[in-house]
Coordinates of C-alpha atoms in Angstrom, one line a residue:
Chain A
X234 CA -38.9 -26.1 28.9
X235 CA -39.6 -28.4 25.5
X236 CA -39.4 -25.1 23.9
X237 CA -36.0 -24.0 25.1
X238 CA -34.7 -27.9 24.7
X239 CA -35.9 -27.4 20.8
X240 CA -33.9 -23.6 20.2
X241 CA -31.0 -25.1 21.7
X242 CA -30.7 -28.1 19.3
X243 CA -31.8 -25.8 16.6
X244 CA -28.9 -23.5 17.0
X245 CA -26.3 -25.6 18.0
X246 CA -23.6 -26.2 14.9
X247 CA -25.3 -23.0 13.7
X248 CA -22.7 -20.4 12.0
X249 CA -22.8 -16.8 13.9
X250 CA -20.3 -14.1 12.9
X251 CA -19.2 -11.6 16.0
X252 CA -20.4 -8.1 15.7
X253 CA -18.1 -6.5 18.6
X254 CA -15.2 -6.4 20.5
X255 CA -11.6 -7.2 19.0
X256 CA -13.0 -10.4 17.4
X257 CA -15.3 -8.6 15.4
X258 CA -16.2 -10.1 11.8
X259 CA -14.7 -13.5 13.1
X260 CA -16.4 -16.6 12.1
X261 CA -17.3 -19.5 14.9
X262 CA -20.1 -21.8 15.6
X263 CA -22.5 -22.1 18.0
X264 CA -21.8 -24.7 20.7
X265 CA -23.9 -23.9 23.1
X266 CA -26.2 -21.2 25.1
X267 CA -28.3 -19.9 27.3
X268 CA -30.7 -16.8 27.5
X269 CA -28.5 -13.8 27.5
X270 CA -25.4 -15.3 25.8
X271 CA -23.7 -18.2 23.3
X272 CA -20.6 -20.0 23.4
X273 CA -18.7 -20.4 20.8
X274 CA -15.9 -22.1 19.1
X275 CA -14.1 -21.5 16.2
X276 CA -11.6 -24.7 16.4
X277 CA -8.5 -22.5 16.9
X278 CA -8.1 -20.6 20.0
X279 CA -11.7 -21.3 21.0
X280 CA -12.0 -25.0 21.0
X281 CA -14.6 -26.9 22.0
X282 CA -13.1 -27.5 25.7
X283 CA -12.5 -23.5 25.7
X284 CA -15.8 -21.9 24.0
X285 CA -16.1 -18.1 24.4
X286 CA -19.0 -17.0 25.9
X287 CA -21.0 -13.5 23.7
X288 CA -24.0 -11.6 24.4
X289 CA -25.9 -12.6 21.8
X290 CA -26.7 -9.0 20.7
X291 CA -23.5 -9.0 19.7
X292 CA -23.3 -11.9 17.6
X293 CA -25.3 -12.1 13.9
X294 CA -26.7 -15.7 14.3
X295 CA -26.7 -17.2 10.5
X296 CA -29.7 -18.6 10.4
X297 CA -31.1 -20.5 7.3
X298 CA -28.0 -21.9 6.0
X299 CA -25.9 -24.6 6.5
X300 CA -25.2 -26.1 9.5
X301 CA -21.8 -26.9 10.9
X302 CA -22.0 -31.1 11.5
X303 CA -18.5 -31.3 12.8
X304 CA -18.1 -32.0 16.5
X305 CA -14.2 -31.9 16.8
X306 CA -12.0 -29.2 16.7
X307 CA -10.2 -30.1 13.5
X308 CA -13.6 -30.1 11.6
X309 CA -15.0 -27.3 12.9
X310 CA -11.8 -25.2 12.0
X311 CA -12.5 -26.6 8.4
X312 CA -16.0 -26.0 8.2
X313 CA -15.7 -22.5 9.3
X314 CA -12.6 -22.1 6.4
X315 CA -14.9 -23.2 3.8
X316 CA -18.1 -21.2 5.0
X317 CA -16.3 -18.1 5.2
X318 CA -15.2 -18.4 1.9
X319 CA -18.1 -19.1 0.6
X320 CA -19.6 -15.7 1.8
X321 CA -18.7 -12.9 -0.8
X322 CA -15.1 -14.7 -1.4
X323 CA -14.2 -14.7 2.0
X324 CA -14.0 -13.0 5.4
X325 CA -10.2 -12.8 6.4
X326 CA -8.6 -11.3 9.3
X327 CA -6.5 -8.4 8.0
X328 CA -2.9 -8.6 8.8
Chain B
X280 CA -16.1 -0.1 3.3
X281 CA -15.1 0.4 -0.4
X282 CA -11.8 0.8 -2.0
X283 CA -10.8 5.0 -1.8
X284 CA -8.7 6.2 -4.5
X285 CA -6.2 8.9 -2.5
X286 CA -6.1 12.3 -3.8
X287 CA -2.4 13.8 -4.3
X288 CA -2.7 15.6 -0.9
X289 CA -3.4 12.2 0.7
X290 CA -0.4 10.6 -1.3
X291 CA 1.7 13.1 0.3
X292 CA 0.5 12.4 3.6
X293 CA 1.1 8.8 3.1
X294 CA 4.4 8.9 1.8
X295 CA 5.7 11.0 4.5
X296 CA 4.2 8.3 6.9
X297 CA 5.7 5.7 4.8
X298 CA 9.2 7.6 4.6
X299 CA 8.6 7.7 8.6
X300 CA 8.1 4.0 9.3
X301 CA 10.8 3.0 6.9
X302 CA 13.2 5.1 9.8
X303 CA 11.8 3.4 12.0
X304 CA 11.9 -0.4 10.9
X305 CA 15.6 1.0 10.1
X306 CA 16.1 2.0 13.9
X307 CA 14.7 -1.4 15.2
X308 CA 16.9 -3.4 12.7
X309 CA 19.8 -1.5 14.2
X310 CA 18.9 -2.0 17.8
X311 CA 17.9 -6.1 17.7
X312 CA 20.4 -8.2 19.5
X313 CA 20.4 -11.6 21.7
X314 CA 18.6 -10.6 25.3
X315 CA 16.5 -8.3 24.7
X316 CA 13.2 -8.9 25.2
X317 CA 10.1 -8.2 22.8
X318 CA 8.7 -5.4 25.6
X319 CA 12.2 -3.6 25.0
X320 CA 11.7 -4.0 21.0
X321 CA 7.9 -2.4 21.6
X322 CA 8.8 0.2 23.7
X323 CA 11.8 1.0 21.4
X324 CA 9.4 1.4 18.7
X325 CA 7.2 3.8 20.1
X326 CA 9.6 6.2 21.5
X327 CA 10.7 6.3 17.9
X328 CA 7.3 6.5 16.3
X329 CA 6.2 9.1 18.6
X330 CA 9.6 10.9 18.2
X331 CA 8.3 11.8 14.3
X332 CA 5.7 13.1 16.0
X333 CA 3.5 10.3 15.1
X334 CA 0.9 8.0 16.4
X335 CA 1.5 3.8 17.1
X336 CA -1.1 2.5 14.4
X337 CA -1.6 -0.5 16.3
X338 CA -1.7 0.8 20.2
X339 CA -5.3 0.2 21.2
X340 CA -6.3 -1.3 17.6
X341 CA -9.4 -3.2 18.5
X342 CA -8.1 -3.4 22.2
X343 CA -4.1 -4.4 20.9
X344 CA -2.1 -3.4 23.7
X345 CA 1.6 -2.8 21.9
X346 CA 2.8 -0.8 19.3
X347 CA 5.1 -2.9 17.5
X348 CA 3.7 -6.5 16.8
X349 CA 7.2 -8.9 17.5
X350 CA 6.5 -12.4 16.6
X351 CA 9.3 -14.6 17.2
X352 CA 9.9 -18.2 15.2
X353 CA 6.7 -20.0 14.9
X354 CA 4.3 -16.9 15.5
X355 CA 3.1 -15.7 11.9
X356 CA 2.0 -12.6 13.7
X357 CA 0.8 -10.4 15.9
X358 CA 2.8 -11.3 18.5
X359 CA 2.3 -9.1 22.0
X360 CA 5.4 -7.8 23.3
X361 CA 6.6 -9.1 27.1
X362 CA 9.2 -8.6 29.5
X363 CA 9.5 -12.3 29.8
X364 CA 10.2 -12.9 26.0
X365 CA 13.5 -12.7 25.5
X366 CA 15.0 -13.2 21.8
X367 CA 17.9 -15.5 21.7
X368 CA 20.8 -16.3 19.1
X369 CA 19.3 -18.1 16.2
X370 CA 15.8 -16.7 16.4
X371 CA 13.6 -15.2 13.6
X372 CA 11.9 -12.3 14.9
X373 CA 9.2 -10.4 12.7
X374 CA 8.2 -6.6 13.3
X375 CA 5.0 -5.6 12.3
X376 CA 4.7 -1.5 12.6
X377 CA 2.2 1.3 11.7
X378 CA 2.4 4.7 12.1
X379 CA -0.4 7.4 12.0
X380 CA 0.8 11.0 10.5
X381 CA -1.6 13.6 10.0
X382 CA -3.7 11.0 9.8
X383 CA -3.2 8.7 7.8
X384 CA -1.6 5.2 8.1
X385 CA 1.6 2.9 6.9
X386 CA 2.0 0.0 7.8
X387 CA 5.4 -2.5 7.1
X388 CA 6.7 -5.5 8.8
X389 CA 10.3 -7.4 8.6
X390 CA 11.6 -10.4 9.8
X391 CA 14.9 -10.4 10.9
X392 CA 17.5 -13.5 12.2
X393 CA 19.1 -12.8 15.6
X394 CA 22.7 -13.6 14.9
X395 CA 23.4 -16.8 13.3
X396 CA 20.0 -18.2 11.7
X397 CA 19.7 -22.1 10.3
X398 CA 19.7 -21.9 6.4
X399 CA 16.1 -23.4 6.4
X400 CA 15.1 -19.8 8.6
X401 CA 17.0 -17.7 6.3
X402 CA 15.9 -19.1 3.1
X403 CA 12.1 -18.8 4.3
X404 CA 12.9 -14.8 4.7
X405 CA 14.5 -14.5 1.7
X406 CA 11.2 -15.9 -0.5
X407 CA 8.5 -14.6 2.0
X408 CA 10.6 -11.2 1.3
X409 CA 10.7 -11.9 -2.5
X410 CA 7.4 -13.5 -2.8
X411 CA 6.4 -9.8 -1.9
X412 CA 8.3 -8.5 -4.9
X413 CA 7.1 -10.9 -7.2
X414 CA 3.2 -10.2 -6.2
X415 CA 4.1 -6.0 -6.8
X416 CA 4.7 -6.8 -10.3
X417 CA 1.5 -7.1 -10.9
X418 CA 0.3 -4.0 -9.2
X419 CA 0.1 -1.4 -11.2
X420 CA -3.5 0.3 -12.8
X421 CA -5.3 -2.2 -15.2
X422 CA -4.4 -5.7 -13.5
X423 CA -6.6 -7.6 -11.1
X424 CA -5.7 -7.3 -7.4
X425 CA -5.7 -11.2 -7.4
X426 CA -3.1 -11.1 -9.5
X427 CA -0.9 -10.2 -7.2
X428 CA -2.5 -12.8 -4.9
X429 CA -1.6 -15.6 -7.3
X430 CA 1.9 -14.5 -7.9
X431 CA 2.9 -14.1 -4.6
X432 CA 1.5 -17.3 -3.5
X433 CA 2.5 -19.6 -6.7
X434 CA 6.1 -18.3 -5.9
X435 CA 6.2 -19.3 -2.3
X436 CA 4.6 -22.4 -2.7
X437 CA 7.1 -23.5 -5.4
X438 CA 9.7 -24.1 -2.5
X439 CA 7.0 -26.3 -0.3
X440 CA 6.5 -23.7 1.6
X441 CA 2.9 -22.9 3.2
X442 CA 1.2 -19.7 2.2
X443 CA -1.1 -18.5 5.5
X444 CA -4.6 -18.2 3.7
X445 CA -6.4 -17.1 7.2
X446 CA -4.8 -13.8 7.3
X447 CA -4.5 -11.1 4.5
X448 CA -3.3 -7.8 3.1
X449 CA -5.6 -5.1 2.8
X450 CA -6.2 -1.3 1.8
X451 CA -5.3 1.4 3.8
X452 CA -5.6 5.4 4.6
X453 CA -7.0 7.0 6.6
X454 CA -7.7 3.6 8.1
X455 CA -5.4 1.2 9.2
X456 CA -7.3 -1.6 7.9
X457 CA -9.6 -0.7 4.8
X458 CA -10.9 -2.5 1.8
X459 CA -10.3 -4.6 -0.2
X460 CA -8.4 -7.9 1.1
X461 CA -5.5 -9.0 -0.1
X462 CA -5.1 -12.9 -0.1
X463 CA -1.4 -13.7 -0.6
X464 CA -2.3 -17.5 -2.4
X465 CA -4.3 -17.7 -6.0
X466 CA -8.2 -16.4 -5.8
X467 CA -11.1 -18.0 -7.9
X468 CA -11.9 -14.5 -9.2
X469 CA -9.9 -12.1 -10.6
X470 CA -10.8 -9.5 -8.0
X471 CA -11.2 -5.4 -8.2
X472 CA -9.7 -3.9 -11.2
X473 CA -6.7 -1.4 -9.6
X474 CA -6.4 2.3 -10.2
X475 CA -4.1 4.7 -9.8
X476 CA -4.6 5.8 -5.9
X477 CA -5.0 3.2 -4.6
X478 CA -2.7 2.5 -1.2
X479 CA -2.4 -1.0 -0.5
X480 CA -0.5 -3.2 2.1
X481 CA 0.7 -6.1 0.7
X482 CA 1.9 -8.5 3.4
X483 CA 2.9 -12.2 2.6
X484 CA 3.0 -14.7 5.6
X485 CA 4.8 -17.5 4.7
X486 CA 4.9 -21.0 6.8
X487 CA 8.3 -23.5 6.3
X488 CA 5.4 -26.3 7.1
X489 CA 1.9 -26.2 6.4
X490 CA -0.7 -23.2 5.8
X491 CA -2.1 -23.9 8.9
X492 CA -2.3 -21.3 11.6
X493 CA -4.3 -20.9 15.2
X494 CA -4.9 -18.1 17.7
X495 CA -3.4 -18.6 21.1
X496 CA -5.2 -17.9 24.6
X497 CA -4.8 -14.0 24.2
X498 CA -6.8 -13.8 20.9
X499 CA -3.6 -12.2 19.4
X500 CA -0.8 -14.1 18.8
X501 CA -1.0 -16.3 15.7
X502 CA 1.3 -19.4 15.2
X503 CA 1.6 -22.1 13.5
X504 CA -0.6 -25.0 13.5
X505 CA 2.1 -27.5 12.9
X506 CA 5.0 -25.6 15.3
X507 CA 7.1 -24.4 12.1
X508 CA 9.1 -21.2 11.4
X509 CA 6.7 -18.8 10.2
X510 CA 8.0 -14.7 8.2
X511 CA 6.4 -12.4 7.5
X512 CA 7.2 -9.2 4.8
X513 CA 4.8 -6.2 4.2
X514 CA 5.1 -2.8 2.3
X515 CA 2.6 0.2 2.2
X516 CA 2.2 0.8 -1.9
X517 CA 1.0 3.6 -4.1
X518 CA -0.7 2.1 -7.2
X519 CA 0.4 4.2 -10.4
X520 CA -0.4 4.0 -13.9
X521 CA 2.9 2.6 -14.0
X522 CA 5.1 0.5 -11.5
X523 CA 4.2 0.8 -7.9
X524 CA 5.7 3.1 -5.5
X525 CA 6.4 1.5 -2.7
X526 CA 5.9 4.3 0.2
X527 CA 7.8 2.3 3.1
X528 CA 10.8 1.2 1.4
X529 CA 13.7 3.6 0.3

């Protein structure tokens, strides 16, 4: 139980970048989960009163770098902006 | 995925899809009116596409389920056609289209006024359609791809305008979307060096209000943050030693 309690604060704020389905290579946070799946929120169409809920085999968890502080939409839209430009220039969603 | 430099089979291939989807953005233009709805404008689209013999791009694309993205007003893009969306007088309606011959890929969008438009709509499709021009100046074997990115987005932004940084151009073959991206707004770096072969499809997205966009319930449809009249412009080009052929436009 203290061990599940200290994963889930560990990972919550933390980036994770989808691996599969039509959202693939999208950037969100992690908001909350459980132990099959996350939810996420990417401040846009997955707020944080709307999170998505992934396997988590098909999200890459970023571990080891910064962590997302932000706890309203507006911030977490921003702090997923500047962290996906910071990886390799950018991850866009082609048009 | 890295940047493939077509071979002058592949060019051929492409320009005939190119030549193909400019019919058809030609065909839609002539059929848009007040009433119909975006379904109509979709299915329209694919009985032409399919008519060349050709393959929707975008049907099924990573579980899309039109062929013709038709964003209307504040949707930047990828719009998903419905029965229950009916364009009306005054609206600014953009088609996004790819087709798939032998293939290989095009890919264009236009954004058209329905009727009468407000001179704030038009002017925002006349510079999202020139801010397309003015980025193609600079593509041609030797520049930086980001130079295109900077001109198309300096020129845009010069009338206020917001310049959509979330979505991008991109390369494409025998892909629909391949490397490398293609910001539309000014880049740190100067980005890959282009060569001749290269097929790129250069797609500005320009907001009247701020950059700002967000993804609606259906994961699709973008819009604007802020509510404002959003266009969109995009070409399939050829990069040559010299200028660029653009391979969806006649």
């Amino acid at each position: 139980m203290k061990e599940e309690k200290l994963e889930r604060e560990d990972l919550k704020g933390v980036f994770a970048k989808s691996m599969a389905g039509h959202d693939k290579n999208a950037y969100y946070i992690i908001w909350d989960w459980d132990a099959d799946a996350v939810l996420l929120v990417n401040g846009r169409n997955r707020g944080i009163g709307n999170p998505k809920k992934k396997k988590r085999k098909h999200v890459q968890i970023h571990r080891n770098q910064p962590v997302c502080s932000g706890r309203t939409d507006p911030e977490i839209r921003k702090a997923i902006q500047e962290y996906q430009r910071s990886k390799n220039g950018g991850e866009y969603v082609k048009g | 995925m890295s940047v493939t430099i077509k071979s002058q089979r592949e060019i051929e291939l492409m320009r005939e899809a190119g030549r193909i989807l400019y019919e058809v953005h030609e065909g839609l233009r002539k059929e848009l009116k007040p009433g119909m709805s975006t379904w109509q404008i979709d299915k329209l689209g694919e009985e032409m596409i399919r008519s060349y013999g050709c393959e929707p791009s975008f049907l099924n694309y990573n579980g899309y389920p039109a062929s013709i993205c038709v964003s209307v007003n504040d949707e930047v893009v990828h719009g998903i056609p419905s029965k229950d969306r009916i364009i009306g007088e005054g609206d600014i309606v953009s088609l996004d289209a790819g087709v798939i011959y032998k293939g290989y890929h095009s890919d264009a969008a236009r954004t058209y006024g329905i009727g009468e438009v407000s001179p704030e709509a038009q002017k925002l499709m006349e510079v999202t359609k020139q801010s397309f021009f003015e980025g193609i100046r600079y593509a041609r074997e030797g520049n930086h791809l980001h130079d295109i990115s900077a001109a198309i987005g300096n020129y845009a932004r010069q009338f206020g305008y917001g310049v959509v940084e979330d979505l991008v151009g991109h390369g494409i073959g025998q892909h629909l979307h391949e490397d490398p991206n293609i910001p539309n707004f000014p880049q740190r770096r100067r980005g890959i060096k282009l060569q001749a072969g290269m097929t790129l499809a250069v797609e500005p997205m320009i907001n009247i209000g701020r950059p700002d966009v967000c993804w609606l319930d259906d994961d699709w449809t973008v819009v604007t943050e802020d509510g404002t009249l959003s266009a969109h412009y995009e070409n399939t080009i050829l990069i040559t030693k010299g200028e660029p052929e653009i391979l969806t436009l006649r």
